[in-house]
PDB file of C-alpha atoms and ligand atoms in Angstrom:
ATOM      1  CA  MET B  28      22.751  21.970  29.308  1.00 74.00           C
ATOM      2  CA  SER B  29      19.645  24.195  28.165  1.00 76.00           C
ATOM      3  CA  ARG B  30      18.885  21.627  25.385  1.00 75.00           C
ATOM      4  CA  ILE B  31      18.334  18.669  28.166  1.00 79.00           C
ATOM      5  CA  VAL B  32      16.338  21.632  29.782  1.00 83.00           C
ATOM      6  CA  SER B  33      13.664  22.322  26.940  1.00 82.00           C
ATOM      7  CA  PHE B  34      13.106  18.161  25.849  1.00 82.00           C
ATOM      8  CA  ILE B  35      11.982  18.054  29.891  1.00 87.00           C
ATOM      9  CA  PRO B  36       8.568  18.573  28.143  1.00 86.00           C
ATOM     10  CA  GLN B  37       9.141  16.340  25.688  1.00 84.00           C
ATOM     11  CA  TYR B  38      10.286  13.663  28.291  1.00 86.00           C
ATOM     12  CA  VAL B  39       7.276  13.837  30.358  1.00 87.00           C
ATOM     13  CA  CYS B  40       5.051  13.549  27.517  1.00 84.00           C
ATOM     14  CA  GLY B  41       6.538  10.632  26.492  1.00 86.00           C
ATOM     15  CA  LEU B  42       7.216   8.533  29.514  1.00 89.00           C
ATOM     16  CA  ALA B  43       3.043   9.235  30.148  1.00 87.00           C
ATOM     17  CA  CYS B  44       2.244   7.842  26.386  1.00 86.00           C
ATOM     18  CA  ALA B  45       4.359   5.327  26.941  1.00 88.00           C
ATOM     19  CA  VAL B  46       2.986   4.179  30.196  1.00 88.00           C
ATOM     20  CA  TYR B  47      -0.286   3.892  28.383  1.00 89.00           C
ATOM     21  CA  LEU B  48       0.722   2.530  25.643  1.00 86.00           C
ATOM     22  CA  PHE B  49       1.774  -0.288  27.313  1.00 89.00           C
ATOM     23  CA  THR B  50      -1.264  -0.703  29.205  1.00 88.00           C
ATOM     24  CA  LEU B  51      -4.601   0.580  27.988  1.00 87.00           C
ATOM     25  CA  GLY B  52      -3.027   1.500  24.387  1.00 82.00           C
ATOM     26  CA  ILE B  53      -2.647  -2.271  23.669  1.00 79.00           C
ATOM     27  CA  VAL B  54      -6.389  -2.861  22.645  1.00 69.00           C
ATOM     28  CA  SER B  55      -5.378  -0.617  19.648  1.00 62.00           C
ATOM     29  CA  GLY B  56      -3.784  -2.416  16.469  1.00 55.00           C
ATOM     30  CA  ARG B  57      -1.687   1.057  15.538  1.00 58.00           C
ATOM     31  CA  ASN B  58      -0.500   1.163  19.280  1.00 67.00           C
ATOM     32  CA  ARG B  59       0.372  -2.390  19.159  1.00 68.00           C
ATOM     33  CA  GLY B  60       2.503  -1.818  15.334  1.00 61.00           C
ATOM     34  CA  LEU B  61       4.175   0.621  17.782  1.00 71.00           C
ATOM     35  CA  ILE B  62       5.756  -1.898  20.109  1.00 78.00           C
ATOM     36  CA  ALA B  63       6.539  -4.054  17.554  1.00 68.00           C
ATOM     37  CA  ARG B  64       8.600  -1.133  16.068  1.00 67.00           C
ATOM     38  CA  ILE B  65       9.640  -0.400  18.875  1.00 78.00           C
ATOM     39  CA  CYS B  66      11.641  -3.707  19.697  1.00 74.00           C
ATOM     40  CA  ARG B  67      12.585  -3.714  15.907  1.00 65.00           C
ATOM     41  CA  HIS B  68      13.892   0.035  16.521  1.00 70.00           C
ATOM     42  CA  PHE B  69      16.201  -1.876  19.643  1.00 77.00           C
ATOM     43  CA  GLY B  70      17.375  -4.973  17.249  1.00 71.00           C
ATOM     44  CA  PHE B  71      14.754  -7.508  18.220  1.00 72.00           C
ATOM     45  CA  PHE B  72      11.960  -9.315  16.045  1.00 65.00           C
ATOM     46  CA  ARG B  73      13.504  -8.304  12.756  1.00 58.00           C
ATOM     47  CA  GLN B  74      10.426  -8.229  10.224  1.00 49.00           C
ATOM     48  CA  ARG B  75      10.985 -11.759   8.992  1.00 45.00           C
ATOM     49  CA  GLU B  76      10.863 -13.759  12.259  1.00 41.00           C
ATOM     50  CA  LEU B  77       8.001 -11.190  13.436  1.00 41.00           C
ATOM     51  CA  ALA B  78       5.066 -12.645  14.781  1.00 44.00           C
ATOM     52  CA  PRO B  79       1.366 -12.080  13.002  1.00 46.00           C
ATOM     53  CA  PRO B  80      -0.528  -9.808  15.599  1.00 47.00           C
ATOM     54  CA  PRO B  81      -3.244 -12.153  17.244  1.00 45.00           C
ATOM     55  CA  ASP B  82      -5.923 -10.386  15.344  1.00 47.00           C
ATOM     56  CA  SER B  83      -4.411 -11.208  12.251  1.00 45.00           C
ATOM     57  CA  ARG B  84      -4.163 -15.351  12.634  1.00 45.00           C
ATOM     58  CA  ALA B  85      -8.108 -15.457  14.045  1.00 47.00           C
ATOM     59  CA  LEU B  86      -9.034 -12.889  11.233  1.00 59.00           C
ATOM     60  CA  GLU B  87      -8.748 -13.694   6.974  1.00 88.00           C
ATOM     61  CA  LEU B  88     -11.026 -11.853   4.969  1.00 95.00           C
ATOM     62  CA  PRO B  89     -13.523 -13.668   2.281  1.00 95.00           C
ATOM     63  CA  GLN B  90     -12.288 -15.125  -0.759  1.00 96.00           C
ATOM     64  CA  ALA B  91     -12.346 -14.328  -4.411  1.00 96.00           C
ATOM     65  CA  ALA B  92     -11.804 -16.502  -7.366  1.00 96.00           C
ATOM     66  CA  ILE B  93      -9.526 -14.465  -9.775  1.00 94.00           C
ATOM     67  CA  GLY B  94     -12.024 -16.741 -12.368  1.00 93.00           C
ATOM     68  CA  ASP B  95     -14.855 -14.135 -10.975  1.00 94.00           C
ATOM     69  CA  ILE B  96     -13.409 -10.693 -10.399  1.00 95.00           C
ATOM     70  CA  GLY B  97     -13.441 -10.208 -14.613  1.00 91.00           C
ATOM     71  CA  PRO B  98     -15.225 -10.581 -17.685  1.00 90.00           C
ATOM     72  CA  ALA B  99     -14.506 -14.468 -18.737  1.00 83.00           C
ATOM     73  CA  ASP B 100     -13.968 -13.266 -22.685  1.00 87.00           C
ATOM     74  CA  GLU B 101     -12.549 -10.788 -22.040  1.00 92.00           C
ATOM     75  CA  PRO B 102      -8.288 -10.942 -23.383  1.00 95.00           C
ATOM     76  CA  ILE B 103      -5.886  -8.684 -20.878  1.00 96.00           C
ATOM     77  CA  ARG B 104      -2.739  -8.170 -22.553  1.00 97.00           C
ATOM     78  CA  ILE B 105       0.636  -9.135 -20.507  1.00 97.00           C
ATOM     79  CA  LEU B 106       3.604  -6.809 -20.816  1.00 98.00           C
ATOM     80  CA  GLU B 107       7.201  -7.466 -19.170  1.00 97.00           C
ATOM     81  CA  PRO B 108       6.606 -11.140 -17.830  1.00 96.00           C
ATOM     82  CA  ILE B 109       9.322 -11.441 -15.931  1.00 95.00           C
ATOM     83  CA  GLY B 110       9.358  -9.898 -12.631  1.00 93.00           C
ATOM     84  CA  ARG B 111      11.645  -9.342  -9.992  1.00 93.00           C
ATOM     85  CA  GLY B 112      11.887  -8.550  -6.176  1.00 93.00           C
ATOM     86  CA  GLY B 113       9.403  -5.180  -5.567  1.00 93.00           C
ATOM     87  CA  ASN B 114       7.043  -6.914  -8.257  1.00 95.00           C
ATOM     88  CA  VAL B 115       3.907  -8.290  -8.127  1.00 96.00           C
ATOM     89  CA  ALA B 116       3.564 -11.852  -8.948  1.00 96.00           C
ATOM     90  CA  LEU B 117       2.570 -12.794 -12.752  1.00 97.00           C
ATOM     91  CA  GLU B 118      -0.797 -13.950 -11.013  1.00 96.00           C
ATOM     92  CA  GLU B 119      -1.332 -10.825  -9.192  1.00 97.00           C
ATOM     93  CA  ILE B 120      -0.828  -8.900 -13.225  1.00 98.00           C
ATOM     94  CA  VAL B 121      -3.386 -11.464 -14.442  1.00 96.00           C
ATOM     95  CA  ALA B 122      -6.138 -10.582 -11.597  1.00 97.00           C
ATOM     96  CA  ILE B 123      -5.489  -6.518 -12.013  1.00 98.00           C
ATOM     97  CA  ALA B 124      -5.939  -6.730 -15.360  1.00 97.00           C
ATOM     98  CA  ARG B 125      -9.050  -9.225 -15.259  1.00 97.00           C
ATOM     99  CA  LEU B 126     -10.396  -6.110 -12.615  1.00 98.00           C
ATOM    100  CA  LEU B 127      -9.641  -3.577 -14.879  1.00 98.00           C
ATOM    101  CA  LYS B 128     -11.325  -5.099 -17.967  1.00 97.00           C
ATOM    102  CA  ALA B 129     -14.295  -5.149 -15.176  1.00 96.00           C
ATOM    103  CA  HIS B 130     -14.671  -1.945 -14.117  1.00 97.00           C
ATOM    104  CA  ALA B 131     -13.181   0.115 -17.322  1.00 96.00           C
ATOM    105  CA  PRO B 132     -11.661   2.872 -14.883  1.00 98.00           C
ATOM    106  CA  LYS B 133     -10.933   6.216 -16.726  1.00 98.00           C
ATOM    107  CA  THR B 134      -8.517   7.555 -14.031  1.00 98.00           C
ATOM    108  CA  VAL B 135      -6.191   5.308 -12.039  1.00 98.00           C
ATOM    109  CA  PHE B 136      -3.760   6.058  -9.481  1.00 98.00           C
ATOM    110  CA  GLU B 137      -0.864   3.603  -8.090  1.00 98.00           C
ATOM    111  CA  ILE B 138       0.660   4.666  -4.929  1.00 98.00           C
ATOM    112  CA  GLY B 139       4.445   2.920  -5.145  1.00 98.00           C
ATOM    113  CA  THR B 140       5.876   2.804  -8.619  1.00 98.00           C
ATOM    114  CA  PHE B 141       9.292   0.670  -8.417  1.00 97.00           C
ATOM    115  CA  ASP B 142      10.447   0.119 -11.609  1.00 97.00           C
ATOM    116  CA  GLY B 143       6.909   0.752 -13.206  1.00 98.00           C
ATOM    117  CA  ARG B 144       5.861  -2.728 -14.340  1.00 98.00           C
ATOM    118  CA  THR B 145       2.859  -3.417 -12.744  1.00 98.00           C
ATOM    119  CA  THR B 146       1.475   0.904 -13.572  1.00 98.00           C
ATOM    120  CA  LEU B 147       2.838  -0.696 -17.086  1.00 98.00           C
ATOM    121  CA  ASN B 148       0.364  -3.357 -17.646  1.00 98.00           C
ATOM    122  CA  MET B 149      -2.639  -1.004 -15.943  1.00 98.00           C
ATOM    123  CA  ALA B 150      -1.878   1.217 -18.566  1.00 98.00           C
ATOM    124  CA  ALA B 151      -2.086  -1.990 -21.605  1.00 98.00           C
ATOM    125  CA  ASN B 152      -4.952  -2.792 -20.513  1.00 98.00           C
ATOM    126  CA  LEU B 153      -7.438   0.232 -19.785  1.00 97.00           C
ATOM    127  CA  PRO B 154      -9.006   1.905 -22.470  1.00 94.00           C
ATOM    128  CA  GLU B 155      -7.256   3.854 -24.651  1.00 93.00           C
ATOM    129  CA  ASP B 156      -8.258   7.530 -22.903  1.00 96.00           C
ATOM    130  CA  ALA B 157      -7.548   6.008 -19.882  1.00 98.00           C
ATOM    131  CA  GLN B 158      -4.692   7.592 -17.561  1.00 98.00           C
ATOM    132  CA  VAL B 159      -2.281   6.345 -14.920  1.00 98.00           C
ATOM    133  CA  TYR B 160      -1.270   8.172 -11.955  1.00 98.00           C
ATOM    134  CA  THR B 161       1.877   6.926 -10.507  1.00 98.00           C
ATOM    135  CA  LEU B 162       3.845   8.037  -6.822  1.00 98.00           C
ATOM    136  CA  ASP B 163       6.662   7.095  -6.195  1.00 98.00           C
ATOM    137  CA  LEU B 164       8.954   8.414  -2.857  1.00 97.00           C
ATOM    138  CA  PRO B 165      12.546   9.631  -4.589  1.00 95.00           C
ATOM    139  CA  ARG B 166      15.213   7.969  -2.155  1.00 93.00           C
ATOM    140  CA  ASP B 167      16.057  11.254  -0.995  1.00 93.00           C
ATOM    141  CA  GLN B 168      13.149  12.001   0.994  1.00 93.00           C
ATOM    142  CA  ALA B 169      13.354   8.424   2.730  1.00 91.00           C
ATOM    143  CA  ALA B 170      14.848   9.887   5.827  1.00 90.00           C
ATOM    144  CA  SER B 171      12.182  12.507   6.072  1.00 92.00           C
ATOM    145  CA  ALA B 172       9.240  10.412   5.236  1.00 93.00           C
ATOM    146  CA  ALA B 173       6.205  11.071   7.615  1.00 94.00           C
ATOM    147  CA  PHE B 174       6.100   7.640   9.423  1.00 93.00           C
ATOM    148  CA  ASP B 175       8.810   4.912   9.313  1.00 89.00           C
ATOM    149  CA  ILE B 176      10.099   3.363   6.645  1.00 91.00           C
ATOM    150  CA  SER B 177      10.863  -0.235   7.352  1.00 91.00           C
ATOM    151  CA  ASP B 178      14.048  -2.121   5.981  1.00 90.00           C
ATOM    152  CA  ALA B 179      11.729  -4.202   3.962  1.00 92.00           C
ATOM    153  CA  ASP B 180      10.202  -1.259   2.157  1.00 94.00           C
ATOM    154  CA  ALA B 181      13.850   0.825   1.753  1.00 93.00           C
ATOM    155  CA  ALA B 182      15.375  -1.306  -0.392  1.00 94.00           C
ATOM    156  CA  PHE B 183      12.606  -0.782  -3.480  1.00 95.00           C
ATOM    157  CA  VAL B 184      13.273   3.116  -2.326  1.00 96.00           C
ATOM    158  CA  GLU B 185      16.706   2.764  -3.470  1.00 94.00           C
ATOM    159  CA  LYS B 186      16.937   2.902  -7.072  1.00 94.00           C
ATOM    160  CA  ASP B 187      17.763   5.317  -9.797  1.00 93.00           C
ATOM    161  CA  VAL B 188      14.889   5.801 -11.284  1.00 96.00           C
ATOM    162  CA  SER B 189      11.045   4.859 -10.822  1.00 97.00           C
ATOM    163  CA  GLY B 190       9.166   3.716 -13.606  1.00 97.00           C
ATOM    164  CA  ALA B 191      12.065   2.210 -15.662  1.00 97.00           C
ATOM    165  CA  ARG B 192      10.033  -0.574 -17.639  1.00 98.00           C
ATOM    166  CA  PHE B 193       7.132   1.897 -18.818  1.00 98.00           C
ATOM    167  CA  LEU B 194       9.634   4.703 -19.590  1.00 97.00           C
ATOM    168  CA  ASN B 195      10.032   4.540 -23.433  1.00 95.00           C
ATOM    169  CA  THR B 196       7.290   2.550 -24.520  1.00 97.00           C
ATOM    170  CA  PRO B 197       4.154   3.594 -26.302  1.00 96.00           C
ATOM    171  CA  TYR B 198       1.580   3.213 -23.102  1.00 97.00           C
ATOM    172  CA  ALA B 199       3.970   6.094 -21.597  1.00 97.00           C
ATOM    173  CA  ALA B 200       2.134   8.778 -23.179  1.00 96.00           C
ATOM    174  CA  ARG B 201      -0.840   7.279 -20.224  1.00 97.00           C
ATOM    175  CA  ILE B 202       1.194   7.850 -17.726  1.00 98.00           C
ATOM    176  CA  GLN B 203       2.326  10.438 -15.583  1.00 98.00           C
ATOM    177  CA  GLN B 204       4.867  10.255 -12.624  1.00 98.00           C
ATOM    178  CA  LEU B 205       4.836  11.808  -9.379  1.00 98.00           C
ATOM    179  CA  TYR B 206       6.866  12.107  -6.559  1.00 98.00           C
ATOM    180  CA  GLY B 207       6.503  12.384  -2.800  1.00 97.00           C
ATOM    181  CA  ASP B 208       5.636  10.942   0.215  1.00 97.00           C
ATOM    182  CA  SER B 209       1.844   9.567   0.119  1.00 97.00           C
ATOM    183  CA  ALA B 210       1.810  10.376   3.778  1.00 97.00           C
ATOM    184  CA  THR B 211       2.372  14.548   2.840  1.00 97.00           C
ATOM    185  CA  PHE B 212       2.033  13.936  -0.886  1.00 97.00           C
ATOM    186  CA  ASP B 213      -0.743  16.665  -2.311  1.00 98.00           C
ATOM    187  CA  PHE B 214      -3.537  14.995  -3.676  1.00 98.00           C
ATOM    188  CA  SER B 215      -6.059  17.360  -3.973  1.00 98.00           C
ATOM    189  CA  PRO B 216      -6.019  17.444  -8.000  1.00 98.00           C
ATOM    190  CA  TRP B 217      -7.181  13.773  -7.692  1.00 98.00           C
ATOM    191  CA  GLU B 218      -9.487  14.075  -5.261  1.00 98.00           C
ATOM    192  CA  GLY B 219     -13.347  12.480  -6.329  1.00 98.00           C
ATOM    193  CA  ALA B 220     -11.206  11.894  -9.658  1.00 98.00           C
ATOM    194  CA  VAL B 221      -9.988   8.629  -9.938  1.00 98.00           C
ATOM    195  CA  ASP B 222     -11.507   5.095 -10.427  1.00 98.00           C
ATOM    196  CA  PHE B 223      -9.048   2.897  -9.651  1.00 98.00           C
ATOM    197  CA  VAL B 224      -6.507   3.117  -6.644  1.00 98.00           C
ATOM    198  CA  PHE B 225      -3.486   0.923  -6.248  1.00 98.00           C
ATOM    199  CA  VAL B 226      -2.038   0.776  -3.472  1.00 98.00           C
ATOM    200  CA  ASP B 227       1.477  -0.615  -2.799  1.00 98.00           C
ATOM    201  CA  GLY B 228       3.754   2.040  -1.415  1.00 97.00           C
ATOM    202  CA  ALA B 229       5.260   1.657   1.739  1.00 97.00           C
ATOM    203  CA  HIS B 230       3.964  -1.510   4.367  1.00 96.00           C
ATOM    204  CA  THR B 231       3.540  -0.584   7.468  1.00 95.00           C
ATOM    205  CA  TYR B 232       0.666   0.190   9.526  1.00 95.00           C
ATOM    206  CA  GLU B 233       0.692   4.209   9.708  1.00 95.00           C
ATOM    207  CA  TYR B 234       1.339   3.688   5.555  1.00 97.00           C
ATOM    208  CA  VAL B 235      -1.598   1.005   5.020  1.00 97.00           C
ATOM    209  CA  MET B 236      -3.680   3.025   6.789  1.00 97.00           C
ATOM    210  CA  SER B 237      -3.188   6.938   5.727  1.00 97.00           C
ATOM    211  CA  ASP B 238      -2.800   5.042   1.962  1.00 98.00           C
ATOM    212  CA  THR B 239      -6.248   4.215   2.630  1.00 98.00           C
ATOM    213  CA  GLU B 240      -7.774   7.116   3.824  1.00 98.00           C
ATOM    214  CA  ARG B 241      -6.143   8.866   0.551  1.00 98.00           C
ATOM    215  CA  ALA B 242      -7.467   6.149  -1.865  1.00 98.00           C
ATOM    216  CA  LEU B 243     -10.623   6.726  -0.380  1.00 98.00           C
ATOM    217  CA  LYS B 244     -10.899   9.988  -0.875  1.00 98.00           C
ATOM    218  CA  LEU B 245      -9.893   9.688  -4.413  1.00 98.00           C
ATOM    219  CA  LEU B 246     -12.200   7.914  -5.771  1.00 98.00           C
ATOM    220  CA  ARG B 247     -15.378  10.031  -8.140  1.00 98.00           C
ATOM    221  CA  GLY B 248     -18.169  10.092  -5.849  1.00 97.00           C
ATOM    222  CA  GLY B 249     -17.257   7.677  -3.535  1.00 97.00           C
ATOM    223  CA  ARG B 250     -17.465   4.675  -6.017  1.00 98.00           C
ATOM    224  CA  GLY B 251     -14.677   2.899  -8.014  1.00 98.00           C
ATOM    225  CA  VAL B 252     -12.305   0.121  -6.920  1.00 98.00           C
ATOM    226  CA  ILE B 253      -9.665   0.009  -4.693  1.00 98.00           C
ATOM    227  CA  VAL B 254      -6.228  -2.678  -4.683  1.00 98.00           C
ATOM    228  CA  TRP B 255      -4.082  -3.338  -2.088  1.00 98.00           C
ATOM    229  CA  HIS B 256      -0.949  -5.946  -2.633  1.00 97.00           C
ATOM    230  CA  ASP B 257       1.556  -7.364  -0.230  1.00 96.00           C
ATOM    231  CA  TYR B 258      -1.743  -9.381   2.006  1.00 96.00           C
ATOM    232  CA  ASP B 259       0.287 -11.741   2.864  1.00 90.00           C
ATOM    233  CA  LYS B 260       1.562 -12.929   6.958  1.00 81.00           C
ATOM    234  CA  ARG B 261       4.772 -13.521   5.888  1.00 81.00           C
ATOM    235  CA  THR B 262       6.554 -10.799   4.132  1.00 86.00           C
ATOM    236  CA  GLY B 263       3.161  -8.441   4.720  1.00 78.00           C
ATOM    237  CA  GLN B 264       4.333  -6.348   6.866  1.00 88.00           C
ATOM    238  CA  ASP B 265       1.555  -4.836   8.576  1.00 93.00           C
ATOM    239  CA  VAL B 266      -0.889  -5.394   5.512  1.00 96.00           C
ATOM    240  CA  PRO B 267      -2.697  -8.278   6.699  1.00 95.00           C
ATOM    241  CA  ALA B 268      -3.412  -6.697  10.161  1.00 95.00           C
ATOM    242  CA  ALA B 269      -4.149  -3.080   8.898  1.00 96.00           C
ATOM    243  CA  LEU B 270      -6.780  -5.074   5.999  1.00 97.00           C
ATOM    244  CA  HIS B 271      -8.380  -7.117   9.551  1.00 96.00           C
ATOM    245  CA  GLU B 272      -8.668  -4.079  11.534  1.00 95.00           C
ATOM    246  CA  LEU B 273     -10.175  -1.989   8.579  1.00 96.00           C
ATOM    247  CA  ARG B 274     -12.607  -4.564   8.267  1.00 96.00           C
ATOM    248  CA  GLU B 275     -13.625  -5.263  11.875  1.00 93.00           C
ATOM    249  CA  ARG B 276     -14.106  -1.919  12.313  1.00 94.00           C
ATOM    250  CA  ARG B 277     -15.537   0.603   9.036  1.00 96.00           C
ATOM    251  CA  PRO B 278     -18.606  -1.272   7.916  1.00 96.00           C
ATOM    252  CA  GLU B 279     -17.782  -0.208   4.443  1.00 95.00           C
ATOM    253  CA  PHE B 280     -14.948  -2.559   4.479  1.00 97.00           C
ATOM    254  CA  ALA B 281     -17.194  -5.384   5.301  1.00 95.00           C
ATOM    255  CA  ASP B 282     -17.015  -6.706   1.905  1.00 95.00           C
ATOM    256  CA  ILE B 283     -13.620  -6.469   1.285  1.00 97.00           C
ATOM    257  CA  ARG B 284     -11.703  -9.801  -0.231  1.00 97.00           C
ATOM    258  CA  HIS B 285      -8.826 -11.260  -0.576  1.00 97.00           C
ATOM    259  CA  ILE B 286      -8.126 -12.805  -4.477  1.00 97.00           C
ATOM    260  CA  PHE B 287      -7.096 -16.600  -3.765  1.00 95.00           C
ATOM    261  CA  GLY B 288      -3.677 -17.169  -4.687  1.00 94.00           C
ATOM    262  CA  THR B 289      -2.605 -14.134  -4.868  1.00 96.00           C
ATOM    263  CA  SER B 290      -1.720 -10.811  -1.873  1.00 96.00           C
ATOM    264  CA  LEU B 291      -3.877  -9.227  -3.641  1.00 97.00           C
ATOM    265  CA  VAL B 292      -7.130  -7.563  -1.528  1.00 98.00           C
ATOM    266  CA  PHE B 293     -10.084  -5.409  -3.250  1.00 98.00           C
ATOM    267  CA  LYS B 294     -13.025  -3.523  -2.669  1.00 98.00           C
ATOM    268  CA  VAL B 295     -15.337  -2.591  -4.858  1.00 97.00           C
ATOM    269  CA  PHE B 296     -17.104   0.877  -3.610  1.00 97.00           C
TER     270      PHE B 296
HETATM  271  C1  LIG L 309       6.748  -2.825  -3.412  1.00 93.38           C
HETATM  272  S1  LIG L 309       7.328  -1.198  -4.580  1.00 93.38           S
HETATM  273  C2  LIG L 309       6.085  -1.224  -5.350  1.00 93.38           C
HETATM  274  C3  LIG L 309       5.950  -2.328  -6.642  1.00 93.38           C
HETATM  275  C4  LIG L 309       4.821  -1.824  -7.730  1.00 93.38           C
HETATM  276  N1  LIG L 309       3.890  -1.350  -7.416  1.00 93.38           N
HETATM  277  C5  LIG L 309       5.027  -2.919  -8.974  1.00 93.38           C
HETATM  278  O1  LIG L 309       4.010  -3.509  -8.838  1.00 93.38           O
HETATM  279  O2  LIG L 309       5.807  -3.954  -9.053  1.00 93.38           O
HETATM  280  C6  LIG L 309       7.347   0.075  -3.519  1.00 93.38           C
HETATM  281  C7  LIG L 309       7.425   1.005  -4.076  1.00 93.38           C
HETATM  282  O3  LIG L 309       6.647   2.617  -2.942  1.00 93.38           O
HETATM  283  C8  LIG L 309       7.426   2.768  -3.249  1.00 93.38           C
HETATM  284  N2  LIG L 309       7.170   3.592  -1.477  1.00 93.38           N
HETATM  285  C9  LIG L 309       7.781   3.691  -0.259  1.00 93.38           C
HETATM  286  N3  LIG L 309       7.238   4.193   0.429  1.00 93.38           N
HETATM  287  C10 LIG L 309       6.336   5.594  -0.184  1.00 93.38           C
HETATM  288  C11 LIG L 309       5.703   6.712   0.381  1.00 93.38           C
HETATM  289  N4  LIG L 309       5.755   6.637   1.593  1.00 93.38           N
HETATM  290  N5  LIG L 309       5.126   7.222  -0.424  1.00 93.38           N
HETATM  291  C12 LIG L 309       5.490   7.218  -1.833  1.00 93.38           C
HETATM  292  N6  LIG L 309       5.958   5.756  -2.319  1.00 93.38           N
HETATM  293  C13 LIG L 309       6.499   4.946  -1.305  1.00 93.38           C
HETATM  294  C14 LIG L 309       8.988   2.763  -3.216  1.00 93.38           C
HETATM  295  O4  LIG L 309       9.474   3.718  -3.353  1.00 93.38           O
HETATM  296  C15 LIG L 309       9.012   1.912  -3.788  1.00 93.38           C
HETATM  297  O5  LIG L 309       9.059   2.102  -5.306  1.00 93.38           O
END
C-alpha cells in the first residue's frame, strides 16, 4: 500500500505530462516520437509499419553526389567488402572513404562499432598518424540505457565481440575500442579534439539528437565533419525526422547534405 501512496506524485505528474503531450505537445517532433513509442510499447505500429512523421515526407535534405564529396584522383582502400545486416552498404564505405580523403582528419570518433567494418575502413583511409576511437554499447548495458533501445537496434547490440573485423589486422593499432551508452558516456577526454565523427549508434529520436550534441562538442574548435548513417525512411527509424528537425530549427545545420544513392548525411563545420 505504501508503494502505491509513494507513487501518487509520479502518477499525477505523468498524467499532467500526458495531457500536454497529446495536446500542445504534438508540435514538437520529440513528443511525436514519444507518442509513436507509446504505440509500439502497446504492440501497435511496429517499426517497419511506422509511417514517417508528416514533416519527413514534406522535407528532403539537399543532396550531394559521391563524386563531388572527395578528390577525384585520390585512391581509396576497401577492406572487408562483403557486408552483412547492420553494416553500411559498400557505396557508403566508398563515400566515407572519399570524405576522409577530402578532409584528412587526425582524429575520428565513431558512435556504434558493431563488427567494426566501417571502423576498419576508416582507419585504412586515414593518414598513418591518425587515430580512430569507436564506442559501442555492451549488451549487458542495453537494459539500463538512458533512452529506449528499439528492437531493430537491439539486434545489433547482441553480439559477442565489438569490432571483430578490425581485431588482429594491421589497422588495429590505430583503433581504440571504447564501451558505454553514448547518452551517458564521458566524452570529455575527446571534447574539442576530434575532426570527424560518424554517428551510427542507436537510431531513435532521443539518441540521434543526443549523439549529435555529443558530436558537436567533440569537434576541434567547432570545425570538422559529422556523418550520420541511416537517413532512410523505411529502415532508419527516427533518423530522417531528427535530421529534418535539426535543419529546420538550427541555422548551423542549414547546409547539411544527403549523399545521393546512400543513407549517409554529412555536414562540414
Ligand atoms: C548499426 S550498428 C553500427 C554499424 C557500424 N557503424 C558499421 O558501419 O558497421 C549500431 C551499433 O551501435 C551500438 N549501439 C546501440 N546503441 C548504442 C548506444 N546507446 N551507445 C553506444 N553504442 C550503441 C550497437 O551495439 C551496434 O553495435
